[in-house]
Tab-separated table of N, CA and C in Angstrom:
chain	number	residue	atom	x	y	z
A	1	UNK	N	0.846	-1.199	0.000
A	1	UNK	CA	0.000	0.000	0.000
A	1	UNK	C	0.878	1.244	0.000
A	2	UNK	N	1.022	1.918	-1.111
A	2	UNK	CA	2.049	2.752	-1.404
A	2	UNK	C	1.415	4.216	-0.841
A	3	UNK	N	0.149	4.473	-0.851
A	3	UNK	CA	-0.140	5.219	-0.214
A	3	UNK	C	0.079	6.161	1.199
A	4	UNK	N	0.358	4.941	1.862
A	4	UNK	CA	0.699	5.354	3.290
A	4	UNK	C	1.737	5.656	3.695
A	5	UNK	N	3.051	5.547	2.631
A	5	UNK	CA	4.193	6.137	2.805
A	5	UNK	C	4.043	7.401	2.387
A	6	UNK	N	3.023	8.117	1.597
A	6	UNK	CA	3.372	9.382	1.303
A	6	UNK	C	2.952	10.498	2.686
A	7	UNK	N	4.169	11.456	2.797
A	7	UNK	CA	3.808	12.420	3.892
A	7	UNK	C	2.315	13.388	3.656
A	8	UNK	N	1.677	13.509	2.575
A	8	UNK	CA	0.121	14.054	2.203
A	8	UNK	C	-0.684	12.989	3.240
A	9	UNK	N	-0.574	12.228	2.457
A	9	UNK	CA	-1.613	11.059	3.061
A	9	UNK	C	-1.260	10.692	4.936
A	10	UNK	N	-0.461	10.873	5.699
A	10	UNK	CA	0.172	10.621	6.722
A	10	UNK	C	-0.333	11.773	7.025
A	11	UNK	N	-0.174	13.045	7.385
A	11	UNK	CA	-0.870	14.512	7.857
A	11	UNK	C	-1.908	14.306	7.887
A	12	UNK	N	-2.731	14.049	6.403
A	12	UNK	CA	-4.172	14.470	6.465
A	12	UNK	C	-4.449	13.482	7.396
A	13	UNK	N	-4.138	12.291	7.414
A	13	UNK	CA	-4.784	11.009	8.854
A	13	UNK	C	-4.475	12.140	9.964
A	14	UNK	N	-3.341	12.193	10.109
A	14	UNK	CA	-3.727	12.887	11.728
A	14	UNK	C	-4.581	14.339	11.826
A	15	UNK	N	-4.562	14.436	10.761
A	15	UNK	CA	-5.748	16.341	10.803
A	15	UNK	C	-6.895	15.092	10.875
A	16	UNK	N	-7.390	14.283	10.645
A	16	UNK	CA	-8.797	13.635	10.332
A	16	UNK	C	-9.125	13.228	11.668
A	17	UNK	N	-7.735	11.958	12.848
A	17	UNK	CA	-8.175	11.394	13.763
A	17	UNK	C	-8.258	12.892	14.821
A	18	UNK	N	-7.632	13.979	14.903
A	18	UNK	CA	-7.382	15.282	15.859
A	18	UNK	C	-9.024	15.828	15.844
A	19	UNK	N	-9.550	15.672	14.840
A	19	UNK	CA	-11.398	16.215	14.009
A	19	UNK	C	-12.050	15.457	15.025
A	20	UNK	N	-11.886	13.876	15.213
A	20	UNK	CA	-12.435	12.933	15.762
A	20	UNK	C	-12.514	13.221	17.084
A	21	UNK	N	-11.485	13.189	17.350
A	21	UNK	CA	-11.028	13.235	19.022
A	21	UNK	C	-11.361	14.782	20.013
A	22	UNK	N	-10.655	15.571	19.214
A	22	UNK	CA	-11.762	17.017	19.177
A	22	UNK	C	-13.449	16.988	19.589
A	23	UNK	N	-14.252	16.542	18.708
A	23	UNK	CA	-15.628	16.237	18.546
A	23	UNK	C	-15.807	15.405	19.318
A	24	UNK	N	-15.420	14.498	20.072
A	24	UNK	CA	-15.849	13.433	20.817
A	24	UNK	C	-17.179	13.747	21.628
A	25	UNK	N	-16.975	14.947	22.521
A	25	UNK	CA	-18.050	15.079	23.346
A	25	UNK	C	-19.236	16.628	22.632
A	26	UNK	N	-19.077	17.032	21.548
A	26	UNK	CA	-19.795	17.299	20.698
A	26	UNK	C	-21.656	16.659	20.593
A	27	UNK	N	-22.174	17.576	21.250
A	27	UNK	CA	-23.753	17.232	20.771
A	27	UNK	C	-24.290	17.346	19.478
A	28	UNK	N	-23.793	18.689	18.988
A	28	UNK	CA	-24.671	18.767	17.636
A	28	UNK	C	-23.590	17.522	16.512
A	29	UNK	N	-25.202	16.799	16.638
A	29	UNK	CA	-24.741	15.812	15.366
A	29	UNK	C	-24.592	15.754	14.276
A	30	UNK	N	-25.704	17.161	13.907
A	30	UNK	CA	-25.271	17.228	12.806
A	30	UNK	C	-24.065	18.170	12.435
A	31	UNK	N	-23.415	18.674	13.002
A	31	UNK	CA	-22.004	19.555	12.598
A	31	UNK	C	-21.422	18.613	12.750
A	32	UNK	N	-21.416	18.084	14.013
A	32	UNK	CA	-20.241	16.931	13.709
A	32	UNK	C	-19.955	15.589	13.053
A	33	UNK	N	-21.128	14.808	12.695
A	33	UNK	CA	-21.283	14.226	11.652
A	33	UNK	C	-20.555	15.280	10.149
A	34	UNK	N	-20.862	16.141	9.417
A	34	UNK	CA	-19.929	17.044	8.570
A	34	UNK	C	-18.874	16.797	8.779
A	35	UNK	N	-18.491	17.957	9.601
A	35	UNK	CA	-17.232	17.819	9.760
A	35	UNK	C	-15.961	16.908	10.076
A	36	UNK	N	-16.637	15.240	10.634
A	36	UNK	CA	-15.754	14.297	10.716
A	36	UNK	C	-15.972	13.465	9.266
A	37	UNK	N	-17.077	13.730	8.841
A	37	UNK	CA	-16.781	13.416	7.012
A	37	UNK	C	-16.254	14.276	6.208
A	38	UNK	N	-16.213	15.297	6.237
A	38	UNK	CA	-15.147	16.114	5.070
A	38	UNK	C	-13.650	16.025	5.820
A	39	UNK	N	-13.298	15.633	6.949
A	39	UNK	CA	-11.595	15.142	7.529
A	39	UNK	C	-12.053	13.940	6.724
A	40	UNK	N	-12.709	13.151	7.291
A	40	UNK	CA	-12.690	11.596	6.773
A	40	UNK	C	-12.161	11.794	5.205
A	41	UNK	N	-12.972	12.644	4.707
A	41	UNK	CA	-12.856	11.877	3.143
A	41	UNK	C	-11.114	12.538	2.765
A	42	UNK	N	-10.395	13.336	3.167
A	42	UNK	CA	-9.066	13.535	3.088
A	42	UNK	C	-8.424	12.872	2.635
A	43	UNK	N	-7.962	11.714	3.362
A	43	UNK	CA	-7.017	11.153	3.645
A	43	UNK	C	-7.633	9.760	2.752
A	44	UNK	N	-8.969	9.518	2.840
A	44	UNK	CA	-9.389	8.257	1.804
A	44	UNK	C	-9.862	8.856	0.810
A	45	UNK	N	-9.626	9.675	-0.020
A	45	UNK	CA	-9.732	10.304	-1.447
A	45	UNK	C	-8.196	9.815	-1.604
A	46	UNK	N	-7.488	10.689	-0.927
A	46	UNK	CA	-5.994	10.802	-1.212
A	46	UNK	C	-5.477	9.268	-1.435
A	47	UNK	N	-5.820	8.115	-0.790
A	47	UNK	CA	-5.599	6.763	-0.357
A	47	UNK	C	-6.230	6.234	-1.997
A	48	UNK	N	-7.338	6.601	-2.555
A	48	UNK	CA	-7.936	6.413	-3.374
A	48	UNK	C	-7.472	6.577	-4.497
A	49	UNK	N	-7.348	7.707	-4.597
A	49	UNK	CA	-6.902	8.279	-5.946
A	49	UNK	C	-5.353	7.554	-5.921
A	50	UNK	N	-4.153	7.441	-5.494
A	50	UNK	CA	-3.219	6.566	-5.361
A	50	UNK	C	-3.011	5.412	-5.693
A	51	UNK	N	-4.417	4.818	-5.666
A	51	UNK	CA	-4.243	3.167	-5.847
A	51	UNK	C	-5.365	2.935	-6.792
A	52	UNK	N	-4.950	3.859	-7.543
A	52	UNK	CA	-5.873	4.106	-9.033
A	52	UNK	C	-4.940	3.917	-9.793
A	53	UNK	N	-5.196	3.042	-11.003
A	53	UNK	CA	-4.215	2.848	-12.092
A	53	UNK	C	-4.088	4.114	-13.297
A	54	UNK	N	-4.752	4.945	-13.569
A	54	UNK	CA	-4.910	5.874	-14.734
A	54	UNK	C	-4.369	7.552	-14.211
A	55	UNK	N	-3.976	8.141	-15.052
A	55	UNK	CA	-3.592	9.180	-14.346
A	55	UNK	C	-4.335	10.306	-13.956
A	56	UNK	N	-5.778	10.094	-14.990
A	56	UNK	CA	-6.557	11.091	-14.926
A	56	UNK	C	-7.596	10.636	-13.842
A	57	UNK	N	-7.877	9.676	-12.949
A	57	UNK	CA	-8.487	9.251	-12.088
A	57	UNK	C	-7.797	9.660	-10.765
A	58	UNK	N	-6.392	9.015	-10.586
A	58	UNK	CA	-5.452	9.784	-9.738
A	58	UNK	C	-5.810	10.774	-9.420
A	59	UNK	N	-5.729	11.888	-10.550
A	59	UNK	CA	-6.002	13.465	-10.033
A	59	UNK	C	-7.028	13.303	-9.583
A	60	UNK	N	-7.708	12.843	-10.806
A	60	UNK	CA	-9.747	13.302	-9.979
A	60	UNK	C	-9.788	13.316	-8.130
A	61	UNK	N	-9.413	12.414	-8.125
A	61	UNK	CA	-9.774	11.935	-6.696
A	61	UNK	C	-8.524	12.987	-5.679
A	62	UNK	N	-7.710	13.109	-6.260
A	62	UNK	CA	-6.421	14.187	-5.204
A	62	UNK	C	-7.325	15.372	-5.384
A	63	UNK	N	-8.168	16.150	-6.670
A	63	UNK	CA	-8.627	16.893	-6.283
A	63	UNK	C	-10.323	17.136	-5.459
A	64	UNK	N	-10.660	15.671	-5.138
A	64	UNK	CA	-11.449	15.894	-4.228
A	64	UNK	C	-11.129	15.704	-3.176
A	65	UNK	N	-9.956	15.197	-2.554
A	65	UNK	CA	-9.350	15.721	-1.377
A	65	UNK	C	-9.332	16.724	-1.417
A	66	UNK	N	-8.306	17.684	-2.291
A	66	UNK	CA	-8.534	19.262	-1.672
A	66	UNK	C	-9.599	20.033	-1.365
A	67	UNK	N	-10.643	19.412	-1.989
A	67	UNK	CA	-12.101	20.116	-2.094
A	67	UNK	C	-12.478	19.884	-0.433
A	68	UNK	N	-12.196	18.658	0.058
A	68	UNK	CA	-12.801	18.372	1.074
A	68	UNK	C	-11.883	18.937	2.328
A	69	UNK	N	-10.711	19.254	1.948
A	69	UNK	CA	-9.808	20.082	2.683
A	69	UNK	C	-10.258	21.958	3.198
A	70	UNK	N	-10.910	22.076	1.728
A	70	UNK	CA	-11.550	23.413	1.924
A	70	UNK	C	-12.461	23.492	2.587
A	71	UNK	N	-13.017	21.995	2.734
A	71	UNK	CA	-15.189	21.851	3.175
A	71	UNK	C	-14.589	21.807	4.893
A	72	UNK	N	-13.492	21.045	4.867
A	72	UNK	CA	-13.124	21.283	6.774
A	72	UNK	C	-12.658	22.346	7.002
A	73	UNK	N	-12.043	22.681	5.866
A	73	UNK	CA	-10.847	24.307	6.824
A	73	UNK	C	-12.568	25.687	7.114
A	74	UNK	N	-13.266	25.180	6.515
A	74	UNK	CA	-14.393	26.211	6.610
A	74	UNK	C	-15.479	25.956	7.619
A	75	UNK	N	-15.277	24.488	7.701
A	75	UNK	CA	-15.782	24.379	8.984
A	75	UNK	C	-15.453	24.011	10.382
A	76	UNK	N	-13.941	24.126	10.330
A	76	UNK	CA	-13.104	24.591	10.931
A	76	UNK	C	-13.788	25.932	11.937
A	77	UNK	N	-13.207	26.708	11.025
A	77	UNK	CA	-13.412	27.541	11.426
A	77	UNK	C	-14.921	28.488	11.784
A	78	UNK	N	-16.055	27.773	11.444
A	78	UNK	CA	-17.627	28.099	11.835
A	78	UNK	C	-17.548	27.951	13.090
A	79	UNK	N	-16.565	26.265	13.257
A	79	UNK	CA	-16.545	25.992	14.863
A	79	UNK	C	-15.789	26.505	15.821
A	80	UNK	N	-15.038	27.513	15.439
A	80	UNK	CA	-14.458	28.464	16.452
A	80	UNK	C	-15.282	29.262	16.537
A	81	UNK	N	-15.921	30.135	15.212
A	81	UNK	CA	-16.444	31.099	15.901
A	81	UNK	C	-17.957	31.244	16.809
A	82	UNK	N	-18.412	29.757	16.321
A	82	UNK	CA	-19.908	29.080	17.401
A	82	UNK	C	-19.800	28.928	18.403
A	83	UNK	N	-17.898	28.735	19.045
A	83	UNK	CA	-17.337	28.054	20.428
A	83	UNK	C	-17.666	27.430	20.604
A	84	UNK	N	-17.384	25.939	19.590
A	84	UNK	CA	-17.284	24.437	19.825
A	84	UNK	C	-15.680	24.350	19.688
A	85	UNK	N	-15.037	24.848	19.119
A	85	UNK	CA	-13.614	24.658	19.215
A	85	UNK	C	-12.775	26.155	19.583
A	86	UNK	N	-11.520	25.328	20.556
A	86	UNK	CA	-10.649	26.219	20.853
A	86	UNK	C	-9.677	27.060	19.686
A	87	UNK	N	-9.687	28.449	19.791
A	87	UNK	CA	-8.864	28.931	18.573
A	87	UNK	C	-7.385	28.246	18.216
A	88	UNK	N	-6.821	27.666	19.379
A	88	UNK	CA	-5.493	26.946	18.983
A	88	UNK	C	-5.797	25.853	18.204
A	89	UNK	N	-6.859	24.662	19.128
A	89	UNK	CA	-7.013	24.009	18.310
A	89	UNK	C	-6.985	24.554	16.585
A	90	UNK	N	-8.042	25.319	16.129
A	90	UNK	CA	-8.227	25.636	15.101
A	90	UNK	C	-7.049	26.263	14.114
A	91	UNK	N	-6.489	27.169	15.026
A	91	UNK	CA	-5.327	27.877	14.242
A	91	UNK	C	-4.076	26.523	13.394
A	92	UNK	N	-3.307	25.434	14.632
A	92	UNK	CA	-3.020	24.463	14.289
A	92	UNK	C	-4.097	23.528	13.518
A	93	UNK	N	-5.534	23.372	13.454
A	93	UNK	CA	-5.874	22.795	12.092
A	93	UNK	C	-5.413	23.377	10.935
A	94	UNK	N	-5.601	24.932	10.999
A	94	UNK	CA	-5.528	25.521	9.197
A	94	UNK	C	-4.241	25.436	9.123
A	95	UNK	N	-3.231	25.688	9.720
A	95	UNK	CA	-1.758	25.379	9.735
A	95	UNK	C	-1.796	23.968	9.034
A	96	UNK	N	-1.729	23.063	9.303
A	96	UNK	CA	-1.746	21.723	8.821
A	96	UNK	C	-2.385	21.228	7.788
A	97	UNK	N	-3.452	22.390	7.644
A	97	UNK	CA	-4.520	21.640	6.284
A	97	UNK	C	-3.470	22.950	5.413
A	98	UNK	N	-3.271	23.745	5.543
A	98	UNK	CA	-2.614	24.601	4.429
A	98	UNK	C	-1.451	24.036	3.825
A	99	UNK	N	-1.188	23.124	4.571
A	99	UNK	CA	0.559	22.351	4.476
A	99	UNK	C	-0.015	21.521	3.466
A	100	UNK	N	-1.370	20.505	3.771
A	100	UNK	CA	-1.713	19.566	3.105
A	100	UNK	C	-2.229	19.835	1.607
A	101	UNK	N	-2.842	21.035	1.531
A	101	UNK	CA	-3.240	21.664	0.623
A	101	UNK	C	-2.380	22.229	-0.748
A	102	UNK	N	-1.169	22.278	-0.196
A	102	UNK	CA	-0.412	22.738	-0.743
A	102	UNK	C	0.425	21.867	-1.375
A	103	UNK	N	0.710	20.407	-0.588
A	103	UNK	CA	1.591	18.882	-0.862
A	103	UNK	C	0.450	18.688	-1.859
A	104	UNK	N	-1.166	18.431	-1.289
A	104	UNK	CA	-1.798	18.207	-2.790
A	104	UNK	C	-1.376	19.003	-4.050
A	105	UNK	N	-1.210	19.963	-4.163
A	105	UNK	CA	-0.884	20.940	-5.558
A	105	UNK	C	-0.003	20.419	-5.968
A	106	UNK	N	1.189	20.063	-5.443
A	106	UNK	CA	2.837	19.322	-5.889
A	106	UNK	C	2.233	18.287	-6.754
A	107	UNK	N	1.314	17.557	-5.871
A	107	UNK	CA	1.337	15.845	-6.212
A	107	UNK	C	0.578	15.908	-7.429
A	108	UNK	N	-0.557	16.373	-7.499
A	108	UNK	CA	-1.715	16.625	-8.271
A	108	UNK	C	-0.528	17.205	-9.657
A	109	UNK	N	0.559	18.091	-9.586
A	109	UNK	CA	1.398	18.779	-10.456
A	109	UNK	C	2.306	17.953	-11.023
A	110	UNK	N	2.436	16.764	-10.251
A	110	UNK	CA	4.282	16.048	-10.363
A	110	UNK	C	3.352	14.589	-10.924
A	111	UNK	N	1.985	14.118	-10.400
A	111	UNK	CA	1.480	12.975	-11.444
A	111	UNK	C	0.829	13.789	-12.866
A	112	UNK	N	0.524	15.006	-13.021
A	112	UNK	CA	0.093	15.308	-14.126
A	112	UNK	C	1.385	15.590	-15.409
A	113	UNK	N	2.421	15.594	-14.644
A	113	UNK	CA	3.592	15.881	-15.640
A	113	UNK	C	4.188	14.835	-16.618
A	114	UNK	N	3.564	13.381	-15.350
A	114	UNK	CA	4.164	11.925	-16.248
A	114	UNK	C	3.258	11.940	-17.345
A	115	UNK	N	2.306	12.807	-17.854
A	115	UNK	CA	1.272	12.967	-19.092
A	115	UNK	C	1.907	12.679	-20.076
């Protein structure tokens, strides 16, 4: 599983299980149901698209990780300002999803080049 050696895919897991563990004692179900599916799908888009044979599938799927990177960093941050989450917490999420966001652009750049 070649996936799990890449440092993208390794971050976004821990931005996804930090979402989890965060939310644990979280009532509203429905925010947190969201928001532990747009972490969720991160890291298994990214896992996905990887262990796709074609190159144009690859991307597809790296760029619905980022999409879903944007759908948390935004609700991310709803949940600071509702005060369900602490601003550190939050500040270190967008820190980490910006990192991830950005390794997607490389990857998404460096498999579209073997074209």
């Amino acid at each position: 599983m070649k996936f799990q050696k890449l440092e993208v895919w390794q971050l976004s897991y821990q931005l996804s299980c930090s979402i989890y563990l965060e939310t644990k004692e979280l009532r509203d179900w429905g925010f947190k149901d969201q928001i532990t599916r747009s972490g969720l799908s991160v890291p298994s888009n990214i896992a996905e698209g990887i262990e796709r044979q074609g190159i144009k599938e690859q991307v597809h799927f790296l760029y619905i990780a980022k999409a879903s990177l944007a759908e948390l960093m935004t609700q991310a941050m709803i949940g600071k300002d509702i005060g369900y989450f602490e601003s550190d917490f939050v500040d270190e999420l967008l820190k980490k999803s910006e990192r991830v966001s950005a390794m997607l652009a490389g990857l998404i750049k460096s498999i579209k080049a073997r074209n």
